[in-house]
Amino acid sequence: MAGTKSLGELGLTAQGGREARITGLSVDSRQVKEGHLFAALPGSRMHGAEFIQYALRMGAGAILTDREGVEIARAELNASDAALIVTEDPRQTLAYTAALWFERQPETVVAVTGTSGKTSVATFTRQIWQALGRVSANLGTMGVMGDFTAPLAHTTPEPITLHRVLREMADAGVTHAAMEASSHGLDQGRLDGVRLDAAAFTNFSQDHLDYHANFDDYFAAKAGLFARVLPEEGTAVINIDDARGREMLEIARHRGQRLLTIGRNPVADLCITSQRFDATGQDLRFTFDGKPHLVRLALIGGFQAENVLAAAGLVMAAGEEPEAVFGTLPGLVTVRGRMELAAKRDNGATVFVDYSHKPGALASALQSLRPHVMGRIVVVFGAGGDRDRLKRPLMGEAAAAFADVVIVTDDNPRTEDPAAIRAEVMAGCPEATEIGDRAEAILRGVDALQPGDALLIAGKGHETGQIVGTDVYPFDDAEQASVAVAALEGRI
C-alpha cells in the first residue's frame, strides 16, 4: 500500500476535474488526518455530511458524498478547496475505493449469508482449510478467528475496517478467508470490492425487521451477495431445502454462476440421505456425484449437517478435492456458543448454550436437540431490546411448541423496559415461568434437570456481557451454567 494515492488510482473523479493526493480513508470525522478522504455517508439518524465541517478542519483533502450530502454541507464545501466526489451510491463507491486503497486480500475468499448458520459455516470452512494445510481465518460475529485473530465490532464491518483487516490478513500470510455476510452489510454495500471465489446461502426466516421494511426487503439484501457481489465466474452454494433457497438459486443461475446445491432434496449435489443421533453427536450419510459417504460428526443438532455441507461446498468450490474435504469432516468442532456443551450434571443431564435469538433459529435448535435427548428439554431464553419486536411472541411460540419446560428471562434489554420485553415474549408462551434475573433463570433451569434431560440456554451464545441500558455487565451463559451445576452438585 502506497503512502499516498491519487484520486484516479482510487477510481474516483472529483467535480471540476480537481485532483488530490489521498493519505488515508475515514468515515469518522474524529479520525480524519491531513489529506484523508472523508466519506460523508447517509445514515439512519443523520447524514454524515453534518460532520464535513469537522473533517475539513482536521485537514481532509477530499470529500465523498451524495447529492443530499452536498446540499447539507454546501456552505462548508463552497468555502473549501478540498476535492469533492459526488456519487449516487457513496457507500458502494467507498467499498471499491477501500479495496483499491488497501490493495491486497487473501488469495481465496468466500462468503456466507442467511438468517442462521453463518458463523458455523464460516468457522467450519476455516477448520476444513486448516485441516488441509491452508493458512486460513474466518471473520464475522465473533471477530477474526483462525491463523489470524482480531476483534470486530460488527458481523460485516464497514468497508475501511473490512479491507484493512483483509490486508492485514494477507500480510500475515493468510491465503484463505471465509466471511459472514450480514443483511445490513450487504444492503450498505460493505462487501462490494471483496474478490469472492464462492458464496453460500443457508436459510431464510424472520429477523432484522427493525431495519428492513419487510421480508422482501430483507431477502433482497441477502440476495445482493449473488446478484451483485459474487462475480459471474464464482460458485454459488445454495441450500435448496429452504423455500427462498430456490429463489436464490435462480438469481445465481441468471448471473451465470456455477451452482453447487445442498440439502435433503434428492436433486441436491451434496444430498443428506440420513442422520443418526446420540448424546455426543451424529452419524451423517450423504451423497456426492452419486457416491455415498458416511462421516461421524461430533456436533449436536441436525441442522449442523446442512452447515457442514455448506462449508464443504465452499471449500470444494474454492478448488479443493472432494475426497480430501470429506476426510476432514470428523475433525470439526462446534463453534463457541453454537450448540456448545457447557456443563453436565452428575445425573447425566446436559446443558447447552446456543446463539439462537430468532424464532426460526430457536425452533430449529430445539427440534434439532430433541433426537439427542432421552428425557425432557428445558429452555431458558429472552429477547433483545431495541430490536425487532414482532419476533418476540413468535419466539415464545417456538419455545412452547418444542420444549417441555419454558423459562422466559432477560436477554440484552438495552434501553427498553425488561419487564415489557418479557411480557411480549410471554404472549407467545403464557404457561411459561418468568424469571427476570438471567443468572437465577439459569440456576432454576439447571435445578429442574432430571436424568436424561437437557437444558438449552438460548439467545446470547458466545457473548460475554449483558447490555442493560447503555452499560455492559459481565455475563457469560456457559460460565453461568458451569457455576450453577457446580453449586447444585456441591462442588463449590
XYZ file of C-alpha atoms in Angstrom:
492
model
C 0.000 0.000 0.000
C 1.482 3.289 -1.095
C 1.804 6.223 1.284
C -0.495 8.293 -0.904
C -2.690 7.658 -3.910
C -4.248 9.953 -6.457
C -7.997 10.046 -6.902
C -7.546 8.353 -10.249
C -5.677 5.456 -8.654
C -8.661 5.028 -6.353
C -11.119 5.045 -9.249
C -12.527 8.454 -8.272
C -13.287 11.583 -10.259
C -13.792 14.881 -8.443
C -16.049 17.670 -9.569
C -14.302 20.148 -11.851
C -11.538 17.612 -12.518
C -9.899 18.570 -9.240
C -7.026 16.309 -8.096
C -5.761 15.396 -4.653
C -3.181 13.101 -3.079
C -5.023 10.915 -0.591
C -3.207 9.863 2.575
C -5.934 7.690 4.118
C -9.662 6.976 4.353
C -12.103 7.910 7.148
C -15.810 7.606 7.880
C -15.437 9.153 11.345
C -14.586 12.859 11.257
C -12.698 12.464 14.558
C -10.229 10.124 12.849
C -9.523 12.363 9.864
C -5.892 13.280 9.303
C -4.252 15.657 6.853
C -5.007 14.573 3.296
C -7.655 11.976 4.166
C -10.666 11.171 2.015
C -13.681 11.630 4.312
C -16.756 9.636 3.343
C -19.899 11.516 4.394
C -22.496 8.771 4.144
C -26.279 8.814 4.629
C -27.310 7.287 7.962
C -30.458 6.137 9.727
C -30.416 9.043 12.188
C -28.442 11.758 10.403
C -26.377 12.298 7.297
C -22.605 12.132 7.572
C -22.485 15.450 5.728
C -23.274 17.090 9.069
C -19.652 16.307 10.007
C -17.984 17.567 6.831
C -17.117 20.856 8.548
C -15.181 18.954 11.228
C -13.425 16.753 8.685
C -12.290 19.839 6.773
C -10.945 21.399 9.963
C -8.917 18.223 10.515
C -7.361 18.644 7.073
C -9.433 16.351 4.831
C -8.147 16.533 1.277
C -11.276 15.119 -0.354
C -14.926 14.550 0.482
C -17.028 11.669 -0.835
C -20.793 12.075 -0.506
C -24.115 12.057 -2.380
C -26.272 14.897 -3.669
C -28.100 15.196 -0.358
C -24.762 15.489 1.410
C -23.720 18.331 -0.876
C -26.934 20.215 -0.097
C -26.477 19.760 3.650
C -22.846 20.914 3.673
C -22.945 23.381 0.757
C -21.519 26.333 2.747
C -18.560 24.344 4.060
C -17.846 22.833 0.659
C -18.061 26.155 -1.165
C -15.525 27.618 1.247
C -13.133 24.697 0.918
C -10.521 23.752 -1.664
C -10.896 20.025 -0.894
C -11.737 17.776 -3.827
C -15.424 16.829 -3.918
C -16.637 13.449 -5.231
C -20.409 13.079 -5.563
C -21.932 9.678 -6.412
C -25.400 8.162 -6.357
C -24.226 5.396 -4.007
C -21.317 6.656 -1.883
C -21.358 3.504 0.280
C -20.620 1.261 -2.677
C -18.079 3.754 -4.002
C -16.321 3.750 -0.627
C -16.162 -0.056 -0.650
C -14.433 -0.147 -4.048
C -12.190 2.750 -3.013
C -11.170 0.885 0.150
C -10.342 -2.214 -1.905
C -8.055 -0.142 -4.142
C -6.502 1.698 -1.192
C -5.585 -1.422 0.793
C -4.810 -3.379 -2.401
C -4.255 -6.885 -1.001
C -6.695 -9.579 0.122
C -6.180 -13.275 0.857
C -5.875 -15.209 -2.403
C -9.088 -17.148 -1.777
C -12.120 -15.533 -0.143
C -15.611 -16.981 0.280
C -18.708 -15.586 1.985
C -21.900 -16.955 3.505
C -25.266 -15.326 4.091
C -28.575 -16.468 5.574
C -30.621 -15.839 8.697
C -28.934 -18.584 10.726
C -25.763 -20.646 10.454
C -23.394 -18.008 9.071
C -20.899 -18.224 11.927
C -20.898 -22.028 11.937
C -20.458 -22.279 8.165
C -17.642 -19.726 8.098
C -15.911 -21.415 11.042
C -16.286 -24.930 9.621
C -14.932 -23.664 6.294
C -11.853 -22.335 8.064
C -11.440 -25.560 10.045
C -11.566 -27.648 6.854
C -8.948 -25.449 5.205
C -6.710 -25.690 8.254
C -7.027 -29.481 8.226
C -5.924 -29.388 4.577
C -2.869 -27.300 5.484
C -4.126 -23.922 4.259
C -3.311 -20.799 6.282
C -6.814 -19.544 6.905
C -9.147 -17.436 9.028
C -12.832 -16.627 9.294
C -14.368 -13.278 10.162
C -17.794 -12.289 11.405
C -19.889 -12.121 14.569
C -17.082 -13.430 16.791
C -14.324 -11.340 15.214
C -11.467 -12.788 13.188
C -10.500 -16.328 14.195
C -8.057 -18.955 12.977
C -4.472 -18.411 11.871
C -5.042 -14.667 12.311
C -7.106 -13.106 15.088
C -8.571 -9.645 15.604
C -11.689 -8.147 17.218
C -14.538 -6.801 15.095
C -17.370 -4.518 16.204
C -19.820 -5.792 13.565
C -20.519 -9.070 11.773
C -19.665 -7.363 8.487
C -17.529 -4.282 9.267
C -17.753 -1.034 7.350
C -15.573 -1.127 4.221
C -12.488 0.680 5.557
C -12.206 -1.672 8.529
C -13.059 -4.722 6.436
C -10.477 -4.053 3.734
C -7.841 -3.055 6.282
C -8.365 -6.374 8.083
C -8.235 -8.297 4.799
C -4.953 -6.526 4.009
C -3.557 -7.369 7.454
C -4.599 -10.990 6.992
C -2.862 -11.185 3.626
C 0.269 -9.533 5.023
C 0.281 -12.116 7.841
C 0.309 -14.945 5.303
C -3.377 -15.888 5.369
C -4.237 -17.328 1.956
C -7.831 -18.463 2.603
C -10.606 -16.489 4.296
C -14.286 -17.198 4.976
C -16.523 -14.300 5.929
C -20.062 -13.806 7.152
C -22.213 -11.524 5.015
C -24.932 -9.865 7.097
C -28.033 -8.333 5.541
C -27.006 -4.932 6.924
C -23.545 -5.283 5.399
C -24.909 -6.338 2.028
C -27.598 -3.647 1.999
C -24.979 -0.992 2.741
C -22.523 -2.289 0.127
C -19.817 -3.123 2.681
C -18.713 -6.277 0.834
C -18.500 -4.656 -2.577
C -14.877 -4.766 -3.645
C -14.159 -8.080 -1.897
C -12.948 -10.556 -4.517
C -15.031 -13.663 -3.859
C -14.477 -17.121 -5.305
C -17.687 -18.601 -3.907
C -20.665 -17.714 -1.727
C -23.213 -19.750 0.223
C -26.833 -19.302 1.274
C -28.028 -21.179 4.375
C -31.675 -20.331 5.103
C -34.188 -17.511 5.496
C -36.541 -16.689 8.375
C -37.698 -13.630 10.321
C -35.087 -11.240 11.678
C -33.956 -7.619 11.445
C -37.386 -6.223 10.581
C -36.403 -3.291 12.788
C -34.010 -2.396 9.931
C -35.575 -3.858 6.788
C -39.001 -2.649 5.663
C -40.392 -6.165 5.180
C -39.468 -9.764 4.335
C -38.917 -8.988 0.664
C -36.568 -6.118 1.505
C -34.677 -8.401 3.909
C -34.406 -11.127 1.269
C -33.315 -8.643 -1.402
C -30.460 -7.516 0.857
C -29.210 -11.083 1.222
C -29.722 -11.768 -2.469
C -27.254 -8.956 -3.176
C -24.456 -11.401 -2.350
C -25.283 -13.342 -5.521
C -26.913 -10.630 -7.622
C -24.076 -8.137 -7.173
C -21.059 -9.139 -5.073
C -20.192 -12.665 -6.237
C -18.774 -12.388 -9.772
C -20.294 -14.260 -12.686
C -17.408 -16.732 -12.682
C -17.944 -17.531 -8.990
C -19.720 -20.539 -7.499
C -22.994 -20.301 -5.580
C -23.516 -22.911 -2.856
C -27.250 -22.949 -2.124
C -29.387 -24.813 0.406
C -32.347 -25.775 -1.778
C -34.348 -27.216 1.125
C -35.163 -23.652 2.133
C -38.110 -22.210 0.198
C -36.247 -18.973 -0.523
C -33.176 -21.006 -1.442
C -34.800 -21.893 -4.731
C -35.273 -18.186 -5.448
C -31.619 -17.584 -4.600
C -30.678 -20.438 -6.934
C -32.460 -18.733 -9.820
C -30.707 -15.436 -9.101
C -27.332 -17.196 -9.235
C -28.337 -19.136 -12.337
C -29.397 -15.922 -14.064
C -25.962 -14.425 -13.337
C -24.314 -17.456 -14.957
C -22.597 -18.538 -11.743
C -21.617 -22.170 -11.226
C -24.060 -23.933 -8.916
C -23.483 -26.394 -6.090
C -26.635 -27.323 -4.192
C -27.029 -28.858 -0.731
C -29.987 -30.296 1.163
C -32.180 -33.328 1.625
C -33.816 -32.901 -1.759
C -32.674 -35.849 -3.946
C -31.589 -33.452 -6.704
C -29.067 -31.713 -4.416
C -25.407 -32.131 -5.375
C -24.490 -32.680 -1.720
C -27.543 -34.622 -0.583
C -28.230 -35.600 3.028
C -29.747 -39.088 2.928
C -29.854 -39.976 6.639
C -28.725 -38.980 10.110
C -28.436 -40.973 13.326
C -28.180 -39.095 16.614
C -26.797 -39.891 20.044
C -25.763 -37.978 23.152
C -22.363 -36.901 21.777
C -23.038 -36.216 18.103
C -24.377 -37.767 14.933
C -23.587 -40.046 12.026
C -24.219 -38.357 8.693
C -24.784 -40.152 5.409
C -24.751 -38.077 2.236
C -24.103 -38.482 -1.457
C -21.968 -36.553 -3.910
C -21.770 -37.378 -7.619
C -23.932 -40.399 -6.897
C -21.442 -41.846 -4.410
C -22.479 -42.349 -0.748
C -20.340 -41.100 2.141
C -20.664 -41.782 5.866
C -18.996 -39.500 8.418
C -19.129 -39.115 12.169
C -19.741 -35.552 13.372
C -19.086 -34.575 16.974
C -21.791 -31.920 16.632
C -25.188 -31.590 18.318
C -28.198 -30.650 16.180
C -29.466 -31.993 12.891
C -29.129 -28.574 11.265
C -25.361 -28.855 11.682
C -25.316 -31.312 8.778
C -26.503 -28.545 6.469
C -23.906 -26.158 7.898
C -21.135 -28.731 7.454
C -22.088 -29.489 3.858
C -22.356 -25.777 3.063
C -18.808 -25.354 4.370
C -17.635 -28.397 2.427
C -19.273 -26.969 -0.680
C -17.494 -23.632 -0.271
C -14.130 -25.334 0.160
C -14.728 -27.529 -2.893
C -15.899 -24.514 -4.895
C -12.632 -22.797 -3.944
C -10.602 -25.591 -5.533
C -10.098 -28.430 -3.041
C -10.664 -32.096 -3.949
C -13.973 -33.515 -2.635
C -12.498 -36.677 -1.094
C -9.887 -34.677 0.791
C -12.585 -32.321 2.054
C -14.845 -35.146 3.217
C -11.937 -36.698 5.080
C -11.654 -33.636 7.328
C -15.289 -33.541 8.468
C -14.976 -35.858 11.518
C -12.475 -33.404 12.990
C -14.833 -30.415 13.001
C -15.555 -28.931 16.431
C -18.535 -26.858 17.459
C -18.342 -23.088 17.411
C -18.370 -21.363 20.800
C -21.943 -20.523 21.738
C -23.407 -22.620 18.924
C -24.949 -25.767 20.450
C -21.992 -25.752 22.819
C -21.967 -28.318 25.618
C -21.467 -26.006 28.597
C -21.958 -28.326 31.578
C -23.165 -31.739 32.672
C -24.921 -32.730 35.887
C -23.919 -35.774 37.888
C -27.197 -37.430 36.847
C -26.143 -37.216 33.203
C -28.341 -34.260 32.256
C -26.639 -31.834 29.862
C -26.603 -28.054 29.452
C -26.133 -26.444 26.042
C -25.621 -22.805 25.096
C -26.779 -21.544 21.710
C -26.895 -18.141 19.993
C -30.404 -18.712 18.568
C -32.164 -15.374 19.078
C -34.715 -15.544 16.267
C -37.968 -17.557 16.107
C -36.787 -19.850 13.317
C -33.380 -20.383 14.888
C -34.855 -21.163 18.314
C -37.335 -23.626 16.819
C -34.576 -25.272 14.796
C -32.262 -25.505 17.811
C -34.924 -27.128 19.983
C -36.086 -29.512 17.268
C -32.520 -30.483 16.454
C -31.693 -31.101 20.104
C -34.655 -33.455 20.561
C -33.137 -36.585 18.909
C -30.103 -36.314 21.198
C -32.217 -36.203 24.404
C -33.945 -39.145 26.086
C -35.837 -37.016 28.625
C -37.264 -33.500 28.676
C -35.933 -30.334 27.078
C -35.823 -27.259 29.308
C -35.236 -23.897 27.624
C -34.157 -20.567 29.131
C -34.361 -17.615 26.735
C -35.383 -14.000 26.265
C -35.464 -11.354 23.557
C -33.187 -8.391 22.920
C -34.292 -4.805 23.434
C -34.172 -2.130 20.721
C -34.619 -4.848 18.101
C -37.453 -6.346 16.033
C -40.429 -6.501 18.432
C -42.572 -8.626 16.111
C -40.406 -11.686 16.690
C -40.842 -11.728 20.485
C -44.187 -13.593 20.739
C -43.042 -15.823 17.870
C -40.021 -16.838 19.946
C -42.375 -17.643 22.804
C -44.496 -19.777 20.482
C -41.405 -21.633 19.243
C -40.298 -22.365 22.812
C -43.764 -23.563 23.842
C -44.040 -25.788 20.779
C -40.671 -27.528 21.003
C -39.599 -27.508 24.673
C -41.121 -29.270 27.659
C -40.235 -26.659 30.285
C -40.012 -22.973 29.316
C -38.385 -20.199 31.356
C -38.520 -16.645 29.986
C -35.796 -14.289 31.204
C -33.895 -11.177 30.150
C -31.561 -11.206 27.164
C -29.965 -7.828 26.389
C -32.773 -5.402 27.291
C -30.682 -2.405 26.222
C -32.738 0.775 26.646
C -36.158 -0.924 26.801
C -38.056 -1.950 29.928
C -37.055 -5.595 30.565
C -40.465 -6.464 32.027
C -42.212 -5.144 28.918
C -39.970 -7.259 26.676
C -40.670 -10.355 28.760
C -44.408 -9.664 28.568
C -44.264 -9.596 24.774
C -42.383 -12.906 24.756
C -44.792 -14.429 27.293
C -47.688 -13.596 24.972
C -46.460 -16.496 22.850
C -45.951 -18.888 25.785
C -48.393 -17.909 28.568
C -47.740 -21.124 30.516
C -44.007 -20.381 30.814
C -42.238 -19.402 34.034
C -40.993 -15.794 34.080
C -37.722 -15.055 35.899
C -36.190 -11.690 35.053
C -32.726 -12.287 36.510
C -30.855 -14.354 33.914
C -28.482 -15.936 36.433
C -31.403 -17.088 38.583
C -33.245 -18.345 35.497
C -30.251 -20.452 34.503
C -29.899 -21.793 38.058
C -33.592 -22.736 38.107
C -33.288 -24.359 34.697
C -30.288 -26.434 35.797
C -32.060 -27.371 39.036
C -35.029 -28.714 37.056
C -32.874 -31.219 35.153
C -33.615 -34.885 35.791
C -31.633 -37.852 34.399
C -31.778 -37.814 30.612
C -32.957 -34.183 30.414
C -31.198 -31.332 28.615
C -31.237 -27.568 29.137
C -30.848 -25.143 26.246
C -29.812 -21.610 27.222
C -30.627 -19.608 24.100
C -30.061 -16.125 22.778
C -26.600 -14.930 23.779
C -24.285 -17.758 22.785
C -20.674 -16.607 22.799
C -21.417 -13.172 24.273
C -19.601 -12.304 27.500
C -21.703 -9.319 28.524
C -25.320 -8.339 29.137
C -26.420 -4.938 27.864
C -28.706 -3.127 30.308
C -29.443 0.467 29.363
C -26.211 1.598 27.752
C -23.995 -0.352 30.147
C -22.455 -3.763 29.545
C -22.203 -6.042 32.569
C -20.049 -9.195 32.556
C -22.226 -12.224 31.828
C -21.347 -15.492 30.108
C -24.099 -18.103 29.685
C -21.666 -21.038 29.527
C -19.788 -19.828 32.590
C -23.023 -19.240 34.483
C -24.219 -22.740 33.592
C -20.995 -24.258 34.935
C -21.321 -22.264 38.160
C -24.949 -23.343 38.573
C -24.085 -27.024 38.095
C -21.141 -26.790 40.484
C -23.287 -25.091 43.127
C -26.133 -27.618 42.871
C -23.746 -30.574 42.931
C -21.952 -29.188 45.999
C -18.638 -28.670 44.223
C -18.295 -25.074 45.467
